[in-house]
Short mmCIF file of C-alpha atoms and ligand atoms in Angstrom, two decimals:
data_model
loop_
_atom_site.label_atom_id
_atom_site.label_comp_id
_atom_site.label_asym_id
_atom_site.label_seq_id
_atom_site.Cartn_x
_atom_site.Cartn_y
_atom_site.Cartn_z
CA MET P 1 136.75 172.36 155.07
CA LYS P 2 138.30 174.38 157.45
CA ILE P 3 140.84 173.09 160.13
CA SER P 4 140.35 173.86 164.12
CA PHE P 5 143.15 176.00 165.30
CA TYR P 6 142.81 174.64 168.62
CA GLN P 7 143.94 170.95 167.47
CA TYR P 8 147.52 172.58 166.94
CA ASN P 9 150.40 172.38 169.67
CA TYR P 10 153.06 174.72 169.26
CA GLU P 11 155.48 172.92 166.95
CA MET P 12 152.74 171.88 164.60
CA LEU P 13 151.17 175.63 164.52
CA LYS P 14 154.92 176.73 163.40
CA ASN P 15 155.43 174.05 161.07
CA LEU P 16 151.85 174.87 159.52
CA LEU P 17 152.69 178.79 158.81
CA LEU P 18 156.33 177.38 157.21
CA GLN P 19 154.76 174.55 154.89
CA ASN P 20 152.43 177.56 153.70
CA ASP P 21 155.32 180.21 153.39
CA LEU P 22 154.45 182.59 156.29
CA SER P 23 156.75 183.20 158.81
CA PRO P 24 156.79 180.85 161.62
CA SER P 25 157.05 183.59 164.83
CA GLY P 26 152.99 184.00 163.87
CA ALA P 27 152.76 180.84 166.02
CA SER P 28 153.79 182.89 169.21
CA LEU P 29 151.68 185.89 168.49
CA LEU P 30 148.85 183.01 168.12
CA TYR P 31 149.51 181.50 170.79
CA ASN P 32 149.81 184.55 172.93
CA TRP P 33 146.48 186.16 171.15
CA HIS P 34 144.28 183.28 171.93
CA TYR P 35 145.80 181.24 174.79
CA LYS P 36 147.37 184.11 177.26
CA GLN P 37 145.04 187.15 176.60
CA LYS P 38 141.86 184.45 176.01
CA GLN P 39 140.94 186.64 172.94
CA ILE P 40 137.89 184.78 171.21
CA GLY P 41 137.92 186.99 167.60
CA SER P 42 140.90 186.67 165.31
CA CYS P 43 144.35 188.08 166.00
CA THR P 44 145.58 191.20 163.65
CA HIS P 45 147.65 192.61 166.47
CA ASN P 46 151.28 192.60 164.57
CA LEU P 47 150.46 189.53 162.62
CA ALA P 48 151.52 189.91 158.97
CA LEU P 49 148.69 190.52 156.35
CA ALA P 50 149.27 187.12 154.75
CA THR P 51 148.95 185.13 157.41
CA GLN P 52 146.05 187.07 158.44
CA ALA P 53 144.48 186.03 155.27
CA PHE P 54 145.93 182.04 155.31
CA ILE P 55 143.84 181.96 158.70
CA ARG P 56 140.85 183.43 157.27
CA GLU P 57 140.55 180.74 154.65
CA TYR P 58 142.04 177.68 156.28
CA LEU P 59 141.31 177.92 160.36
CA SER P 60 138.42 177.61 162.20
CA PHE P 61 138.13 178.47 165.92
CA THR P 62 135.08 177.12 166.63
CA LEU P 63 134.17 176.02 170.31
CA PRO P 64 131.57 173.96 172.12
CA GLU P 65 128.61 175.57 173.24
CA ILE P 66 128.16 175.66 176.35
CA VAL P 67 124.21 174.22 176.72
CA ASN P 68 123.69 173.68 180.10
CA VAL P 69 125.30 175.35 183.63
CA HIS P 70 124.05 173.00 186.86
CA GLN P 71 125.60 175.75 190.11
CA SER P 72 126.11 173.58 193.39
CA SER P 73 125.59 174.71 196.90
CA ASP P 74 129.43 173.99 197.24
CA LEU P 75 130.25 176.52 194.24
CA THR P 76 131.04 173.18 192.20
CA VAL P 77 129.53 174.05 188.80
CA LYS P 78 128.76 171.38 186.20
CA PHE P 79 128.86 172.33 181.85
CA LEU P 80 127.20 170.34 179.38
CA MET P 81 128.60 170.99 176.41
CA GLN P 82 127.60 170.57 172.49
CA MET P 83 130.29 169.98 170.28
CA ASP P 84 129.91 170.71 166.50
CA ASP P 85 128.05 167.05 165.42
CA GLY P 86 125.46 168.10 168.41
CA GLN P 87 127.36 165.11 170.63
CA LYS P 88 127.23 166.37 174.61
CA VAL P 89 130.14 165.82 177.44
CA GLU P 90 129.93 167.33 180.96
CA THR P 91 132.68 169.33 182.20
CA VAL P 92 132.93 170.07 186.06
CA LEU P 93 134.56 173.24 187.81
CA ILE P 94 135.66 172.07 191.15
CA PRO P 95 136.45 174.99 193.70
CA PHE P 96 139.27 174.83 196.06
CA GLN P 97 140.04 177.92 197.61
CA ASN P 98 138.86 180.57 195.56
CA LYS P 99 140.65 178.65 192.71
CA TYR P 100 139.36 175.99 190.55
CA THR P 101 140.11 172.36 189.00
CA ILE P 102 138.69 171.89 185.58
CA CYS P 103 137.73 168.04 185.12
CA LEU P 104 137.57 167.58 181.43
CA SER P 105 136.03 164.95 179.51
CA THR P 106 138.01 162.91 177.02
CA GLN P 107 135.23 160.53 175.17
CA VAL P 108 131.69 161.04 174.94
CA GLY P 109 130.43 158.05 176.97
CA CYS P 110 133.27 155.70 177.38
CA ALA P 111 134.04 151.44 176.62
CA MET P 112 135.42 150.94 179.97
CA LYS P 113 131.75 149.86 181.34
CA CYS P 114 132.82 149.82 184.84
CA SER P 115 130.36 148.39 186.96
CA PHE P 116 129.87 151.56 189.24
CA CYS P 117 130.67 154.55 186.94
CA PHE P 118 127.29 156.29 185.12
CA THR P 119 129.06 157.12 182.08
CA GLY P 120 129.99 153.66 181.77
CA THR P 121 126.29 152.74 180.94
CA GLN P 122 126.15 155.05 177.58
CA GLY P 123 128.93 152.66 175.83
CA LEU P 124 131.88 154.33 173.97
CA LYS P 125 129.89 157.46 171.09
CA ARG P 126 133.45 158.61 170.39
CA HIS P 127 136.77 159.87 170.77
CA LEU P 128 136.74 163.56 171.63
CA LYS P 129 139.65 165.83 169.24
CA THR P 130 142.20 168.20 171.01
CA GLU P 131 140.17 171.05 169.73
CA GLU P 132 137.15 169.62 171.63
CA ILE P 133 139.07 169.13 175.01
CA ILE P 134 140.85 172.42 174.66
CA GLY P 135 137.51 173.71 173.87
CA GLN P 136 136.19 172.37 177.29
CA PHE P 137 138.92 174.77 179.30
CA ILE P 138 138.45 177.89 177.23
CA MET P 139 134.70 177.61 177.48
CA ALA P 140 134.80 176.83 181.10
CA ASP P 141 137.42 179.60 182.18
CA ARG P 142 134.66 182.14 180.17
CA TRP P 143 132.00 181.64 182.16
CA LEU P 144 133.95 181.75 185.60
CA ARG P 145 135.32 185.13 184.47
CA GLU P 146 132.02 186.57 183.45
CA ASN P 147 130.31 184.78 186.30
CA ARG P 148 133.01 184.72 188.89
CA PRO P 149 135.47 187.57 188.66
CA ASP P 150 136.82 187.60 192.04
CA ASP P 151 137.73 184.19 192.20
CA GLN P 152 138.86 183.06 188.59
CA LEU P 153 142.19 181.28 188.88
CA LEU P 154 142.04 177.89 186.93
CA LYS P 155 144.87 176.42 187.44
CA ASN P 156 144.25 172.60 188.07
CA ILE P 157 143.77 170.57 185.05
CA VAL P 158 142.31 166.64 185.95
CA TYR P 159 141.50 164.08 183.06
CA MET P 160 138.61 162.92 185.01
CA GLY P 161 135.63 163.42 183.42
CA GLN P 162 133.80 161.24 180.99
CA GLY P 163 135.94 158.87 178.82
CA GLU P 164 138.91 156.90 179.28
CA PRO P 165 142.05 159.38 178.29
CA LEU P 166 144.62 156.94 177.47
CA HIS P 167 142.10 154.97 174.96
CA ASN P 168 142.21 158.72 173.33
CA PHE P 169 145.66 158.87 173.84
CA ASP P 170 146.47 161.23 170.80
CA ALA P 171 144.37 163.72 171.66
CA VAL P 172 145.09 164.15 175.24
CA LYS P 173 148.89 164.19 174.63
CA THR P 174 148.51 167.04 171.94
CA ALA P 175 146.09 168.67 174.69
CA SER P 176 148.25 168.42 177.42
CA GLU P 177 151.09 170.22 175.08
CA ILE P 178 149.25 173.08 174.41
CA PHE P 179 147.72 173.42 178.41
CA LEU P 180 151.59 173.22 179.11
CA ASP P 181 152.86 175.50 176.71
CA GLN P 182 155.09 178.61 177.75
CA HIS P 183 153.40 180.99 174.88
CA GLY P 184 150.04 179.79 175.65
CA THR P 185 148.34 178.76 179.12
CA SER P 186 151.25 177.86 180.66
CA ILE P 187 149.63 175.59 183.39
CA GLY P 188 152.07 174.08 185.49
CA ILE P 189 153.50 170.41 184.66
CA GLN P 190 152.67 169.11 188.56
CA LYS P 191 148.94 170.68 187.91
CA ILE P 192 147.94 168.46 185.09
CA THR P 193 146.43 165.02 186.19
CA VAL P 194 145.76 161.85 183.81
CA SER P 195 143.66 159.24 185.20
CA THR P 196 143.52 156.00 184.02
CA ALA P 197 141.35 152.60 184.73
CA GLY P 198 144.78 151.01 183.97
CA TYR P 199 144.49 151.12 180.09
CA LEU P 200 147.69 149.12 179.45
CA PRO P 201 148.58 150.21 175.35
CA GLY P 202 148.22 153.67 176.75
CA LEU P 203 150.29 153.28 180.01
CA ILE P 204 153.25 151.55 177.50
CA ARG P 205 153.43 154.90 175.43
CA TRP P 206 153.77 156.81 178.70
CA ASN P 207 157.33 157.36 179.16
CA GLU P 208 158.31 157.81 175.76
CA GLU P 209 155.04 159.96 174.52
CA MET P 210 153.57 162.10 177.59
CA PRO P 211 154.65 164.80 178.89
CA GLY P 212 155.73 164.56 182.24
CA VAL P 213 152.17 165.07 183.81
CA ASN P 214 151.10 163.44 186.34
CA ILE P 215 149.44 159.98 186.32
CA ALA P 216 146.07 158.65 188.28
CA LEU P 217 145.65 155.02 188.37
CA SER P 218 141.63 153.87 189.04
CA LEU P 219 142.58 150.89 191.61
CA HIS P 220 139.68 150.39 193.20
CA SER P 221 140.82 146.87 194.58
CA PRO P 222 144.29 145.01 195.25
CA PHE P 223 142.46 141.54 193.71
CA ASP P 224 142.52 140.69 190.48
CA GLU P 225 138.91 139.20 191.02
CA LYS P 226 137.31 142.14 192.74
CA ARG P 227 139.04 144.20 190.15
CA ASN P 228 137.76 142.09 187.04
CA GLU P 229 134.22 142.77 188.09
CA LEU P 230 134.64 146.52 189.19
CA ILE P 231 136.77 147.48 185.95
CA PRO P 232 136.32 144.81 183.17
CA ILE P 233 139.19 145.45 181.06
CA ASN P 234 141.73 144.21 184.16
CA GLN P 235 140.47 141.00 182.69
CA ARG P 236 142.54 142.29 179.86
CA TYR P 237 145.22 144.10 181.23
CA PRO P 238 145.92 142.40 184.81
CA LEU P 239 146.92 144.29 187.77
CA ALA P 240 150.29 143.63 188.04
CA GLU P 241 150.85 144.36 184.23
CA VAL P 242 149.52 147.86 184.96
CA LEU P 243 151.97 148.08 188.14
CA LYS P 244 154.69 147.07 186.12
CA TYR P 245 154.37 150.60 183.94
CA LEU P 246 153.53 152.27 186.24
CA ASP P 247 156.65 151.99 188.54
CA LEU P 248 158.63 152.51 185.61
CA ILE P 249 157.23 156.01 185.21
CA PRO P 250 160.07 158.51 186.50
CA LEU P 251 159.01 160.66 189.03
CA LYS P 252 161.13 163.96 190.46
CA ARG P 253 161.34 164.61 194.15
CA LYS P 254 157.98 165.44 195.51
CA GLN P 255 155.86 163.61 192.44
CA TYR P 256 153.39 160.75 193.45
CA ILE P 257 151.12 158.37 191.53
CA ILE P 258 147.96 158.58 192.64
CA TYR P 259 145.86 155.87 193.07
CA GLU P 260 142.27 156.22 193.64
CA TYR P 261 140.53 153.86 195.53
CA LEU P 262 136.33 153.79 195.14
CA LEU P 263 135.06 152.71 198.53
CA ILE P 264 131.76 150.41 197.93
CA LYS P 265 130.18 149.03 201.56
CA ASN P 266 131.01 145.58 202.40
CA TYR P 267 132.73 145.15 199.17
CA ASN P 268 136.09 146.42 198.84
CA ASP P 269 136.10 148.53 202.41
CA THR P 270 137.11 145.93 205.00
CA ASP P 271 140.34 146.38 206.51
CA PHE P 272 141.55 143.23 204.99
CA ASP P 273 141.08 144.97 201.78
CA ALA P 274 142.59 147.81 203.25
CA HIS P 275 146.10 145.65 204.72
CA ALA P 276 146.22 144.03 201.26
CA THR P 277 146.22 147.82 199.31
CA GLY P 278 149.07 148.65 202.28
CA GLU P 279 151.14 145.88 201.18
CA LEU P 280 150.56 146.43 197.36
CA LEU P 281 151.76 149.80 197.33
CA LYS P 282 154.25 150.00 199.96
CA GLY P 283 157.09 151.61 199.28
CA LYS P 284 155.87 153.08 196.25
CA GLN P 285 156.50 157.12 195.76
CA ALA P 286 152.03 156.91 195.82
CA ILE P 287 149.42 158.76 197.53
CA ILE P 288 146.05 157.26 197.82
CA ASN P 289 142.79 159.45 197.41
CA LEU P 290 139.92 157.52 199.16
CA ILE P 291 136.27 158.15 197.01
CA PRO P 292 133.53 156.90 198.91
CA PHE P 293 130.84 155.49 196.69
CA ASN P 294 128.65 158.15 194.74
CA PRO P 295 125.39 157.09 193.59
CA PHE P 296 123.56 157.43 190.36
CA PRO P 297 120.35 156.46 189.59
CA GLY P 298 120.21 152.70 188.97
CA SER P 299 123.44 152.00 190.90
CA LEU P 300 124.05 149.00 192.67
CA TYR P 301 126.33 149.79 194.97
CA GLU P 302 126.05 151.54 198.40
CA ARG P 303 128.46 154.18 200.32
CA PRO P 304 129.87 152.95 203.23
CA GLU P 305 129.84 154.74 207.01
CA SER P 306 132.64 157.22 207.17
CA SER P 307 134.02 155.45 209.95
CA GLN P 308 135.03 152.75 207.92
CA VAL P 309 136.36 154.86 205.17
CA GLU P 310 138.48 156.59 208.18
CA GLN P 311 139.67 153.12 209.33
CA PHE P 312 140.49 152.42 205.70
CA GLN P 313 142.71 155.80 205.94
CA LYS P 314 144.12 154.84 209.24
CA ILE P 315 145.49 151.26 208.31
CA LEU P 316 147.05 152.44 204.79
CA GLY P 317 148.97 154.91 207.32
CA LEU P 318 150.79 151.75 208.75
CA TYR P 319 152.32 151.29 205.72
CA HIS P 320 153.16 154.67 205.42
CA LEU P 321 150.89 155.21 203.06
CA PRO P 322 149.55 158.84 202.62
CA ALA P 323 145.62 158.76 201.94
CA LEU P 324 143.40 161.43 201.47
CA ILE P 325 139.27 161.03 201.77
CA ARG P 326 138.36 163.03 198.42
CA GLY P 327 134.71 165.11 199.42
CA THR P 328 131.64 164.89 197.41
CA LYS P 329 131.67 168.29 195.91
CA GLY P 330 128.64 168.97 193.77
CA ASP P 331 127.04 165.74 194.15
CA ASP P 332 123.74 167.61 194.63
CA ILE P 333 124.16 168.05 190.90
CA LEU P 334 125.59 164.71 190.14
CA ALA P 335 128.65 166.21 189.03
CA ALA P 336 130.53 163.90 191.46
CA CYS P 337 132.81 161.59 190.23
CA GLY P 338 131.67 158.93 188.28
CA GLN P 339 127.98 160.67 188.04
CA LEU P 340 128.98 162.31 184.92
CA ASN P 341 126.63 161.40 182.20
CA THR P 342 124.95 163.52 179.01
CA LYS P 343 121.60 164.72 180.32
N1 LIG B 1 138.23 156.56 183.05
C1 LIG B 1 139.37 156.89 183.75
C2 LIG B 1 139.27 158.59 183.77
C3 LIG B 1 137.50 158.87 184.75
S1 LIG B 1 138.14 159.02 186.26
C4 LIG B 1 139.48 156.57 185.20
O1 LIG B 1 138.75 155.37 185.04
O2 LIG B 1 140.40 156.61 186.03
C5 LIG B 1 136.62 159.76 187.32
C6 LIG B 1 136.94 158.94 188.66
O3 LIG B 1 135.77 158.57 189.12
C7 LIG B 1 137.57 157.22 188.40
O4 LIG B 1 138.61 156.63 189.78
C8 LIG B 1 136.80 156.24 188.87
O5 LIG B 1 136.68 155.21 189.21
C9 LIG B 1 135.67 157.03 189.81
N2 LIG B 1 134.23 156.72 190.01
C10 LIG B 1 133.17 156.41 189.04
N3 LIG B 1 132.31 156.08 189.47
C11 LIG B 1 132.08 156.80 190.43
C12 LIG B 1 131.38 156.27 191.34
N4 LIG B 1 130.16 156.27 191.48
N5 LIG B 1 131.06 157.04 192.79
C13 LIG B 1 132.85 157.57 192.98
N6 LIG B 1 133.35 157.50 192.24
C14 LIG B 1 133.58 156.76 190.95
#
């Protein structure tokens, strides 16, 4: 069985070469070839013959296969990607002024079963491997360069696709290290955001292990009773505990913790909810992303009126909390937040 090249961060790759009596300098050549120059074929350039032979024998470069592409009228692109074993996930490219943010999946399905989310209805099939997370990026980036050569900048990464990233901590960590590495794609550390439903075991590991990327919490309510209903893991990992660990994350100047707040009509969108959220977050280095509920087949909730969304935003302003209203890019192709499934 060959091992995927795309699972190795730079240090691991150097060690792999060393352990096989090969020059560790091959690591920078390989990173440059595959991640900077974005070559798919095997690297021959400057690489020692012994290293080339080793790679041929032991490493594989298999990537996910794009089996479906949906393009929205607003230029959002949704890919259905198929992994080696036939499992499929969705990956989304979200346009913003000629640049794109890629929304990566971290699991096939999801174990969190949030009441408002389409992905959760499938349950968890399995974690994605590091190389399958990296593979989504490589395939989407290739598609972009082939199909939209004029606006090909892929500079932002959000782990907000299918799955709970902190439930698959190790793969998300290694993938982030690979994205950040100077020898390769060299994505800026402030340009990567991991979004979590509040999976405490991952938050506990965060400071020690995760490189300093941004973190977003799916808050959705300041009240445990409502959060318990919306995000069932809140029963095990209550909000106060989650916030305690988020507060311990060291932030640079101009770095913020993002709090995502899904607004559901007549459920968590009232002035009372807004004031309680303001009280909860005031004084924190926080940005709030307000996400009006995106319906999906069979969903029970409704999207609030935009006047109520704006009112919610205004109330947060009273607490000096900057709140952005997240648009609904890609909702015509079920590519917006919470609409990802595997069809
Ligand atoms: N499991 C992680 C990553 C998923 S991110 C997390 O929960 O944060 C996806 C974001 O979209 C989350 O903030 C999620 O709460 C939100 N979302 C899920 N379903 C939605 C829906 N139907 N409409 C709008 N946003 C939704």
